[in-house]
XYZ file of C-alpha atoms in Angstrom:
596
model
C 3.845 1.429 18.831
C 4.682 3.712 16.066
C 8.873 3.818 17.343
C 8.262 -0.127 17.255
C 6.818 0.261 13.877
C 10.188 2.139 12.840
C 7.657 5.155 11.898
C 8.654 7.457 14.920
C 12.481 7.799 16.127
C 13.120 7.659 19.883
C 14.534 11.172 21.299
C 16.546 8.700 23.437
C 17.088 5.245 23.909
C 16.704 2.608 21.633
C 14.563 -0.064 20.437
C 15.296 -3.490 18.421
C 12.645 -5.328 16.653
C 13.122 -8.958 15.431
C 16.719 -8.134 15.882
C 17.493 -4.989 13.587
C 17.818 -1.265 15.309
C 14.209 0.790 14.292
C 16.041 3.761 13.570
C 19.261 2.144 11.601
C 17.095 -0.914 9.769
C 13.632 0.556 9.670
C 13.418 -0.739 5.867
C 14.048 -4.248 7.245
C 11.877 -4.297 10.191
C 8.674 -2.386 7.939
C 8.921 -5.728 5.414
C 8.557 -8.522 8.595
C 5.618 -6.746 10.459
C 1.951 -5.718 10.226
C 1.341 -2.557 11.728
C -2.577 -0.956 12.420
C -2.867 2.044 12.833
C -5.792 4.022 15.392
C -6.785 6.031 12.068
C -5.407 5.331 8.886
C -5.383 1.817 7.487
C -7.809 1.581 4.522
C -8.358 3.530 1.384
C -12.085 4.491 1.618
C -12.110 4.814 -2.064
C -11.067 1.237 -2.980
C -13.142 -1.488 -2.798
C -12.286 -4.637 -0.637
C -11.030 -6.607 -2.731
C -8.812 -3.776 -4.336
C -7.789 -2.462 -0.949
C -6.190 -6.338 0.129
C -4.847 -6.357 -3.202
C -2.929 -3.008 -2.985
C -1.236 -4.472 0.051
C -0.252 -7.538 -1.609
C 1.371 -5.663 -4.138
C 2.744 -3.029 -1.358
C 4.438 -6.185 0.775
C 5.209 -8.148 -3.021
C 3.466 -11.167 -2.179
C 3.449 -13.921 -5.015
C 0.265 -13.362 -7.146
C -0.421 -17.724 -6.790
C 0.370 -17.404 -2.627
C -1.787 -13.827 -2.380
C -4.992 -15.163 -4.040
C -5.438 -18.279 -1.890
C -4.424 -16.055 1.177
C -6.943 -13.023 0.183
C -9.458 -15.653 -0.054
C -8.917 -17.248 3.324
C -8.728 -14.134 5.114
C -11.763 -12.518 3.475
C -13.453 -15.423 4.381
C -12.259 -15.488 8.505
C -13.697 -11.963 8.416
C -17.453 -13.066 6.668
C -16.042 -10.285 3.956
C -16.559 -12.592 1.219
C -20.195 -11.261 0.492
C -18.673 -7.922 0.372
C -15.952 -7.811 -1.695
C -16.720 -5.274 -4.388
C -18.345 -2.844 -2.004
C -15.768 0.540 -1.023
C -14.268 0.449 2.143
C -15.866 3.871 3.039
C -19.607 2.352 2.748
C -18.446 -0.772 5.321
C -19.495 -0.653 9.077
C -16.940 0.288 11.727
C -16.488 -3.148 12.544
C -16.153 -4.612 9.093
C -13.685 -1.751 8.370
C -11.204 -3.106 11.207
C -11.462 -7.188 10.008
C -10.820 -5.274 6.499
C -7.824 -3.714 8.262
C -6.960 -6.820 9.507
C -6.705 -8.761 6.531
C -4.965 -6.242 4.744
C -2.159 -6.028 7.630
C -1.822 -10.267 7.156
C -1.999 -10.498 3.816
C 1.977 -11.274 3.659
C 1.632 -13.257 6.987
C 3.911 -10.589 9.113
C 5.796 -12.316 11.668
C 5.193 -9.736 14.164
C 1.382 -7.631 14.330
C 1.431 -3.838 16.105
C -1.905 -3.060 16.627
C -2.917 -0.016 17.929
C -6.704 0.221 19.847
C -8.111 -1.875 16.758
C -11.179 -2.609 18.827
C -11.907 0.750 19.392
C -15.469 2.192 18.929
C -16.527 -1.519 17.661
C -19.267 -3.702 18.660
C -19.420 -6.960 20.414
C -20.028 -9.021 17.708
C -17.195 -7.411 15.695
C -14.851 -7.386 18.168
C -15.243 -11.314 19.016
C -15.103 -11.986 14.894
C -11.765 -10.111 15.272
C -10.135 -11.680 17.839
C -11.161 -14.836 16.695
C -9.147 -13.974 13.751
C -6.309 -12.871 15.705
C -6.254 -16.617 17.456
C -5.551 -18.017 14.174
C -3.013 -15.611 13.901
C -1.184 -16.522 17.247
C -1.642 -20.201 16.364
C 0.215 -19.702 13.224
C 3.063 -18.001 15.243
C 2.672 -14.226 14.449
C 3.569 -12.526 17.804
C 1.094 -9.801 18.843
C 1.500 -6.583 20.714
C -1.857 -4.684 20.814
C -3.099 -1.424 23.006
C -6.641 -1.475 24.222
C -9.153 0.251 26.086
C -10.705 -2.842 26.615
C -9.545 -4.854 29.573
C -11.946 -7.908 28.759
C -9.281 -7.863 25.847
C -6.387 -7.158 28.274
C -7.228 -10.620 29.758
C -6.535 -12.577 26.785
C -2.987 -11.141 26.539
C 0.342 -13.316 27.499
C 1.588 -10.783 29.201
C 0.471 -6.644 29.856
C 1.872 -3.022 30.152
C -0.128 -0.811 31.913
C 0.846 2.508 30.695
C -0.127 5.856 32.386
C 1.258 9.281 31.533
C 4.001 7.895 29.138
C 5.155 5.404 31.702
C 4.875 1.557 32.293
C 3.433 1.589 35.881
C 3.349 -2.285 36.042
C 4.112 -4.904 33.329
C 3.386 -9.516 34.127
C 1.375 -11.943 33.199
C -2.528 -11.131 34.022
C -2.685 -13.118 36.651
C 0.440 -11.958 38.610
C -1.003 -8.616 38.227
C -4.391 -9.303 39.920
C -2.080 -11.401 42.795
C -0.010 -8.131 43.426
C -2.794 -6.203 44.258
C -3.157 -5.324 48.129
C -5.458 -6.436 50.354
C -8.759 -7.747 49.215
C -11.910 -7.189 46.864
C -15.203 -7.567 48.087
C -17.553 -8.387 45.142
C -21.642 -7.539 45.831
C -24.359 -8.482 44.033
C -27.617 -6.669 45.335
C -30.565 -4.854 43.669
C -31.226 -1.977 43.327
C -27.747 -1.514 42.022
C -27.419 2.336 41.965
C -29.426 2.340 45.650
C -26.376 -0.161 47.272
C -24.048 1.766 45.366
C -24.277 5.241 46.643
C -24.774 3.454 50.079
C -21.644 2.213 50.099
C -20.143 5.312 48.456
C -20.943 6.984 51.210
C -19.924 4.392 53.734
C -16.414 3.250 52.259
C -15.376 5.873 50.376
C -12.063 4.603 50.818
C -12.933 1.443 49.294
C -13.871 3.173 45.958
C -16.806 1.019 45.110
C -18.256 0.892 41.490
C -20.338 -1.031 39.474
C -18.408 -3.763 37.079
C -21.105 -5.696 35.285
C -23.883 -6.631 37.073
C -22.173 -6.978 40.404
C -20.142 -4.066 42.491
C -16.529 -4.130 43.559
C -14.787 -2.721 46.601
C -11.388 -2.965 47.604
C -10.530 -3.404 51.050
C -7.531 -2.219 52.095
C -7.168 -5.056 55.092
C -7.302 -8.292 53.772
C -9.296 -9.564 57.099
C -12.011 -7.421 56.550
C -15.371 -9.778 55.353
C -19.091 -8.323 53.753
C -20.712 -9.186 56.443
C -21.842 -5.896 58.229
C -22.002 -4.448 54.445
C -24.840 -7.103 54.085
C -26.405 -6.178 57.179
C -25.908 -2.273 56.551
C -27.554 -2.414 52.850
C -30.513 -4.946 53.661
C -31.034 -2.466 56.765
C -31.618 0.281 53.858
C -33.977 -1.631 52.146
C -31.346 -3.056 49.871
C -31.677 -6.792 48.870
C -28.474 -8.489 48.884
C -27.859 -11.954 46.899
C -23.738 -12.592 47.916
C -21.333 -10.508 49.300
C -17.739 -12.053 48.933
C -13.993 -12.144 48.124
C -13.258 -12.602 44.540
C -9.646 -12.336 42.542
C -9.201 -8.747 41.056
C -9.985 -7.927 37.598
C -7.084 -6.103 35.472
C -9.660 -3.310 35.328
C -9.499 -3.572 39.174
C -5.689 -3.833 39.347
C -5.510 -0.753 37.162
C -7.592 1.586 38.843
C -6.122 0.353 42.046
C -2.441 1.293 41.191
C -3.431 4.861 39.676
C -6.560 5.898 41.934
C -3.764 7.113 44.668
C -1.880 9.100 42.357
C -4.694 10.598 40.082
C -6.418 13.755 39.858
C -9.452 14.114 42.825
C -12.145 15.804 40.958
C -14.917 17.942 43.062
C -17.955 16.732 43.287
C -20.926 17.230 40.720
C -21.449 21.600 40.911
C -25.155 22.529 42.080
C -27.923 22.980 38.917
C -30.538 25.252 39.080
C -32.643 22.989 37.140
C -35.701 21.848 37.998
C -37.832 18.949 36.238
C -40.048 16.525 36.897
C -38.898 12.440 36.934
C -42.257 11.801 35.901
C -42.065 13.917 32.460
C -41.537 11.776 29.219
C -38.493 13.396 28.311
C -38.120 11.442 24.597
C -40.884 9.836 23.049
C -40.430 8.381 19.233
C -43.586 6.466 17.379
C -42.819 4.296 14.395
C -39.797 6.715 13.479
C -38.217 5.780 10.282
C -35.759 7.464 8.308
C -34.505 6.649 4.823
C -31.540 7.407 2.616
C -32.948 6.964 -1.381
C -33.626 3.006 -1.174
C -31.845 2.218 2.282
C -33.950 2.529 5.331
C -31.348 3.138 8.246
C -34.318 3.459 11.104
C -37.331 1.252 10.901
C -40.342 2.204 12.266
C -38.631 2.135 16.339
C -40.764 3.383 19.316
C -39.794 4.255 23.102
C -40.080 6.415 25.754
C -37.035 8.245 27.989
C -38.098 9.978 31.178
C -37.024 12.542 32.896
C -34.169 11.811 34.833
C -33.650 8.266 32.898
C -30.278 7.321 31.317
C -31.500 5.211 28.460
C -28.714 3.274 26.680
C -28.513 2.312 22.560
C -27.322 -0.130 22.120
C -26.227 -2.062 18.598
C -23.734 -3.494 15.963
C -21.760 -0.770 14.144
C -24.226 0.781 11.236
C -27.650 -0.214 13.110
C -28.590 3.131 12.961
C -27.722 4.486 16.202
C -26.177 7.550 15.532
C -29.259 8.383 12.567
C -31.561 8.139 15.273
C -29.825 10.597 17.587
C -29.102 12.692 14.630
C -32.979 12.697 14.070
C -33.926 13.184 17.415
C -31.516 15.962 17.317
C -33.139 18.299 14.896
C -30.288 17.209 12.413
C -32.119 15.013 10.159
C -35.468 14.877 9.274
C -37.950 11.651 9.583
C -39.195 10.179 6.410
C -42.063 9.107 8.435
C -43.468 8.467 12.108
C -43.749 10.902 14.686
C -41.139 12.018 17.675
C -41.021 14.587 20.460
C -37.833 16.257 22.229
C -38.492 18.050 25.731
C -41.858 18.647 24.335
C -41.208 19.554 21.108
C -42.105 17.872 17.696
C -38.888 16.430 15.532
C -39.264 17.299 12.063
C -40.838 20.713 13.369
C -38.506 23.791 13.654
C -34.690 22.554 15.182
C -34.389 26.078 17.066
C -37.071 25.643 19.086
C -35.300 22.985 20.905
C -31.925 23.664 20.668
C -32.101 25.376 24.149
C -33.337 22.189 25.867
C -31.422 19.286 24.764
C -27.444 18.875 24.934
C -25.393 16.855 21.990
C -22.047 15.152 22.220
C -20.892 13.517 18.814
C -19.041 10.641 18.289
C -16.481 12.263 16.164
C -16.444 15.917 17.057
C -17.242 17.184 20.331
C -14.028 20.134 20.961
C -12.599 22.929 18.983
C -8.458 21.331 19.022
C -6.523 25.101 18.563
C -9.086 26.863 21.234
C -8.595 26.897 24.638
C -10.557 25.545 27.491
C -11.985 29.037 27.697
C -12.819 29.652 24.207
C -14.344 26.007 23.879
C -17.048 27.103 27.224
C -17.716 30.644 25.671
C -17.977 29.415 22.257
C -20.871 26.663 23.164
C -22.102 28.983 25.455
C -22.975 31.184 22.333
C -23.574 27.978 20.332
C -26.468 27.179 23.105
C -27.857 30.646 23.545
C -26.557 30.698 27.411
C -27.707 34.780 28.416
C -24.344 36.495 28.925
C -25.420 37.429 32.122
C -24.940 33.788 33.141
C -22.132 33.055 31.006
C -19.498 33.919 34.313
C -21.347 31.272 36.446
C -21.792 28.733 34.323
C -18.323 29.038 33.055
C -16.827 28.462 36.649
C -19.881 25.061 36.567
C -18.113 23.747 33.738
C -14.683 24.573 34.952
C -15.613 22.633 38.322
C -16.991 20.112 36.385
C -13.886 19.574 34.161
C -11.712 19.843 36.899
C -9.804 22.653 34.791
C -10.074 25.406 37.142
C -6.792 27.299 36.726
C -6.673 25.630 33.293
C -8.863 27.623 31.187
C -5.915 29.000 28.531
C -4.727 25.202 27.607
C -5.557 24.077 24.211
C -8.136 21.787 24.198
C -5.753 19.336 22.005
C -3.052 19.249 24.963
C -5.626 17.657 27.356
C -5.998 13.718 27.865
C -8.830 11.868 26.703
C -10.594 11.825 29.778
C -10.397 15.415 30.598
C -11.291 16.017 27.262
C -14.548 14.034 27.400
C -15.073 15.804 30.404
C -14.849 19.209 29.072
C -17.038 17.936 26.465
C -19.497 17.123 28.747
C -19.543 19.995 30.846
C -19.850 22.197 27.038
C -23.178 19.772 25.973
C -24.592 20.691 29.500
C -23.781 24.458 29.972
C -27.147 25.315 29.296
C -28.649 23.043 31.621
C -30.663 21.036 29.258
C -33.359 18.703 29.778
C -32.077 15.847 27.653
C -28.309 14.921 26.950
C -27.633 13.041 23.557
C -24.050 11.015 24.008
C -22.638 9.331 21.353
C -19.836 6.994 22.211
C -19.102 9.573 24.810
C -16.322 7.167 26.399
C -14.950 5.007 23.265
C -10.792 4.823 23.485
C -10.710 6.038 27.440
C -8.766 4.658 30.036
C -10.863 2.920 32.872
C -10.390 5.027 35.481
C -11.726 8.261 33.118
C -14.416 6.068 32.438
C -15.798 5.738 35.688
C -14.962 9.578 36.898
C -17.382 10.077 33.716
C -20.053 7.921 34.615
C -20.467 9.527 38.033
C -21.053 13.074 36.010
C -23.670 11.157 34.359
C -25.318 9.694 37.060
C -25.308 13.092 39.110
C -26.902 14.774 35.621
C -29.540 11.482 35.924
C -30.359 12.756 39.757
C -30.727 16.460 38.948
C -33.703 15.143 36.482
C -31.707 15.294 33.135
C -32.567 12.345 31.033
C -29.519 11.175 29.350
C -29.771 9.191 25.943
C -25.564 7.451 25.453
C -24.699 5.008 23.006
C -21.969 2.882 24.034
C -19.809 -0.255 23.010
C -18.979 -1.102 26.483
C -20.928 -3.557 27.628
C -20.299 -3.227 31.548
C -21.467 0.899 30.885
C -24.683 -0.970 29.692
C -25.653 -1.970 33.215
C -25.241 1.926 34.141
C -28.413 2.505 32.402
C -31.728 2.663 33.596
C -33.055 1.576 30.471
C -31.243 -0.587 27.465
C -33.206 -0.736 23.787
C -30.883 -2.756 21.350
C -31.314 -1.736 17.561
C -30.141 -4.176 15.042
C -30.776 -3.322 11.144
C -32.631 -0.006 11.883
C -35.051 -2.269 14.070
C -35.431 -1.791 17.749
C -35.425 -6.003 18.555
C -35.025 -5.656 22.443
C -36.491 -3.043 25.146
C -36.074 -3.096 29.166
C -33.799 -2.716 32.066
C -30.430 -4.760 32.035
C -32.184 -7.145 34.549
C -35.142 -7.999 32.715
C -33.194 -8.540 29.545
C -31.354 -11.098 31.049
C -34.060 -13.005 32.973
C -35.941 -12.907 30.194
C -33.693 -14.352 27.903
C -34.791 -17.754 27.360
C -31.537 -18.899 25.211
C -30.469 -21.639 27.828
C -27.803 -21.294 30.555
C -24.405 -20.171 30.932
C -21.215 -21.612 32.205
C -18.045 -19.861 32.888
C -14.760 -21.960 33.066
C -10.905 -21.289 34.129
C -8.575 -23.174 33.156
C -4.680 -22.683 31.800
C -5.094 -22.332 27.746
C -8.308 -20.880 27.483
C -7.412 -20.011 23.894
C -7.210 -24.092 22.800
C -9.921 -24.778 25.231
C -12.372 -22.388 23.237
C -10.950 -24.172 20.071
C -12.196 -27.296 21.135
C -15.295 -26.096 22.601
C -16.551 -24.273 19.328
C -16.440 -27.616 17.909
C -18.902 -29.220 19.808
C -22.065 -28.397 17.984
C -24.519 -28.843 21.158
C -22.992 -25.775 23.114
C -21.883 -22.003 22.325
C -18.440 -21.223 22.955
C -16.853 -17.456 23.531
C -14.123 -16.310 24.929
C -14.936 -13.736 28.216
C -11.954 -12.126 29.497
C -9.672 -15.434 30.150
C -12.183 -17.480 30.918
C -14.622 -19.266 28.554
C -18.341 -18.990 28.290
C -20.503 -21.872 26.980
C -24.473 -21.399 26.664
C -25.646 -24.191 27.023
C -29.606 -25.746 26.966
C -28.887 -27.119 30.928
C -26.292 -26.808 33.062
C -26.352 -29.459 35.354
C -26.069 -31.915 32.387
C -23.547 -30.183 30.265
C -21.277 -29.662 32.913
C -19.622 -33.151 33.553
C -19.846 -33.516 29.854
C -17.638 -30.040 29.190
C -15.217 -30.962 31.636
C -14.849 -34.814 30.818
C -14.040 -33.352 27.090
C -11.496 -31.131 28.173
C -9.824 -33.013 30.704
C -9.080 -35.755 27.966
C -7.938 -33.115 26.142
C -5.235 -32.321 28.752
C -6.889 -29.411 30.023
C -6.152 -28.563 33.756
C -9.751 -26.551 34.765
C -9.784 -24.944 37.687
C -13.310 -23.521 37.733
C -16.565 -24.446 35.912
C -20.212 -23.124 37.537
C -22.954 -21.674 36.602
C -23.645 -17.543 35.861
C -25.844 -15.180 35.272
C -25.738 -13.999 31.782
C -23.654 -10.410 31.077
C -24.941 -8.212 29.004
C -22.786 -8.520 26.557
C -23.419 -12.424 26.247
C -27.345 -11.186 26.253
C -26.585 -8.627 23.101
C -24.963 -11.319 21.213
C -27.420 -13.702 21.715
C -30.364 -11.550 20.717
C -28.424 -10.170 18.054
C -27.756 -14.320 16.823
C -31.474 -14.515 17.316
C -32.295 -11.719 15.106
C -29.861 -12.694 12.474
C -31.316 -16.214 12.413
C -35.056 -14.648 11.754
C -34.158 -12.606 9.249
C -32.303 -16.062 7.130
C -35.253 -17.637 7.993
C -37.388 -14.762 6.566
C -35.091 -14.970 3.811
C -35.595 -18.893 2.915
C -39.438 -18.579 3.033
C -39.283 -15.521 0.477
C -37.180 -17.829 -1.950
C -39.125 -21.104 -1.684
C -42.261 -19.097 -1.844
């Protein structure tokens, strides 16, 4: 992205843009695009309006044009309240429409985004595509990178990229018709139980969890789920469906890199030893607060041993101040906490030995080695030096970095990094593991390979507390609590989050423009439109009825639908509606306080 952006020369080839060389007519190609960078595209000390206007200027955009244009924008992105704040005080995901504006603000003809999503919430991330739509309807070509392959979906076309190499590059839906043999799509409960049952069945098949449902590719295309049904219900396993769906891109990427990629060795052994029935975490009306601004209000749970508990919330909910707290690395302002049995608030070295921390921002040492990065959290953590040989050669295994130990840490990939990161938080065999974001910007395929570390740390009795923006990771955990505004507003397991929603039903359709179709969907004020993947989801109050009606609208439309039914609710469509839920309270709140 940055050769296409004319920032980067090629060492050999070359690359055109609109029509002019990058290297020979980068000053022509830099006026006629947008380009978003993974870490620098604001000026934290500006304020919104200032930083849009600075671009304006930058890209000389008439002063009469740029004002109606700033004001459109701002108001796309729901900045308009916000306009005189700084950039540095916004959320994550605010700071990315922000971003966004700024890169349109002299309506590019081409837009180079690079991971823009990255590390955002749900919410966020929808608000931001939707203003990206607007952008494609007006003609602005698009090339983005993503982690994200619900995002991947939306795309006219995709470049899967591994290792500096395009490994396959069509249309989604080519891509998930070039994939051998078949996948085999399960939905049973309990998920993890029918999981590692048929991990150690098919290994071959590489099954994994993707949403609430768990995929396995079959290398024979006549193979059928029928003696899987019959060898997980003999297990105890209840099984709702077991069939043949079309591949995901998430599938058709893992599938095309799983045979060439690293095998890592299983989980090492632990000498720990806990007890699953041990509350781990316990918080009680914990609230902190920042002068006038109360970032955690008054939130209570309970993580058990051997639990992975996942945060969950909008960028700035308070997620990270609460780990921070429960961390020793903040203090409470009030309410009461314990840590593997010891008070927060109380002395942070007590517990430093027991619980493990991986930031969101900082979690390696860049110019140290693999080595010095082990030995120096080793010391960090208080790890005996006695043990310090064996539990270098755990994290090692761990890592998968045996015979690596004198890289630097800044010449590994993200995935092995996280890894090693990891395997540092855990030298010390702690009783509770804090991850923040541990997976935000990795590739699929590192994701999973991380998850199963996590779920052999969960079966070794280590309760694991992650925050995460990926909403299929959320069905990984045990436990989900949802913070919105400092506020804990939702507590339970994935599945009883979503059967106890009572926000209506939801219908997923297919069909060829899914783009127009949501268009015309959104403005139908008896349903809830989103786009999920390439298909569309409406929530609706009952599906039976709304379904002729949905399809009678778009098929006068012109829209060819190949599929409309009835699913379950993700968890991602159950975040956003709580979070809609809680939003619409708190107006409500708001227009009682005024009137009163």
């Amino acid at each position: 992205l940055q050769m296409l952006a004319a920032i980067l020369d090629p060492s050999q080839g070359r690359a055109t843009v609109l029509g002019h060389d990058t290297v020979r007519e980068a000053a022509t190609i830099t006026s006629r695009i947008g380009y978003m960078s993974q870490i620098f595209s604001l000026y934290g000390r500006l304020t919104v309006d200032e930083n849009v206007d600075f671009f304006a200027e930058l890209h000389r955009v008439p002063a009469t044009h740029h004002r109606e244009r700033k004001a459109q924008l701002l108001g796309f992105a729901r900045l308009h309240a916000h306009r005189d704040r700084l950039a540095r005080h916004l959320s994550g995901g605010m700071q990315k429409k922000l971003a966004l504006c700024c890169a349109l603000i002299h309506q590019p003809e081409l837009l180079l985004f690079d991971e823009p999503t990255t590390g955002v919430d749900p919410v966020s991330r929808r608000e931001f595509w939707d203003i990206l739509y607007r952008a494609l309807a007006a003609g602005t070509t698009i090339v983005v990178s993503t982690p994200y392959m619900d995002e991947a979906e939306r795309c006219t076309r995709v470049a899967l990229m591994h290792e500096g190499r395009v490994v396959a590059c069509d249309a989604p839906g080519r891509l998930r018709e070039q994939v051998p043999g078949a996948m085999l799509e399960v939905a049973a409960r309990p998920q993890r139980q029918a999981l590692a049952i048929l991990q150690h069945a098919l290994p071959q098949a590489r099954p994994y969890v993707y949403g609430e449902h768990i995929h396995l590719h079959l290398k024979e295309a006549t193979e059928d789920g029928g003696a899987l049904q019959s060898l997980l219900e003999r297990r105890g396993v209840t099984v709702a469906h077991t069939r043949r769906v079309m591949p995901s891109l998430e599938d058709v990427f893992v599938v095309r890199l799983a045979e060439s990629a690293k095998s890592y060795p299983p989980l090492p052994a632990s000498t720990s030893t806990v007890s699953a029935e041990e509350i781990a975490v316990e918080a009680r009306n914990l609230t902190v607060r920042f002068d006038s601004f109360t970032a955690v209000d008054r939130v209570s749970f309970r993580v058990r041993r051997g639990e992975i508990f996942g945060f969950l919330g909008p960028n700035g909910s308070g997620k990270t101040t609460t780990i921070r707290t429960l961390c020793g690395l903040l203090k409470p302002s009030s309410g009461q906490a314990t840590v593997a049995g010891y008070a927060v608030g109380g002395d942070p070295q007590a517990a430093k030995s027991r619980i493990g921390y991986m930031s969101q921002r900082f979690s390696l040492y860049e110019d140290m080695t693999v080595r010095e990065n082990i030995d120096f959290f080793a010391g960090a953590y208080g790890v005996p030096a006695a043990q310090l040989p064996s539990r270098r050669e755990w994290a090692l295994a761990l890592s998968g970095l045996q015979g690596h130990e004198d890289r630097l840490a800044r010449a590994l990939s993200g995935g092995v990094k996280q890894r090693l990161a990891l395997a540092c938080a855990a030298l010390h065999e702690p009783e509770v593991l804090f991850l923040d974001e541990p997976t935000a910007g990795v590739d699929p395929l590192s994701r999973r390979r991380f998850w199963e570390l996590i779920y052999g740390l969960s079966e070794r009795g280590v309760a694991v507390f992650v925050t995460t923006h990926y909403m299929d990771e959320a069905e990984h955990c045990h436990t989900l609590g949802l913070l919105y505004g400092g506020r804990l507003i939702a507590l339970g397991s994935p599945e009883a989050l979503r059967t106890g929603m009572r926000a209506g039903e939801m219908l997923e359709l297919e069909c060829d423009q899914p783009i127009p179709a949501l268009s015309l969907l959104q403005s139908t004020a008896q349903s809830k439109a989103s786009l999920f993947g390439d298909r569309v989801h409406v929530l609706v109050d009952d599906a039976e009825t709304a379904k002729p009606l949905i399809l009678q609208r778009l098929q006068r439309a012109g829209h060819r639908v190949r599929r409309i039914e009835r699913v379950a609710l993700s968890i991602e469509d159950v975040f956003i509606t709580f979070i809609e839920m809680e939003q619409a309270r708190l107006s409500a709140a708001r227009g009682k306080e005024k009137t009163a």
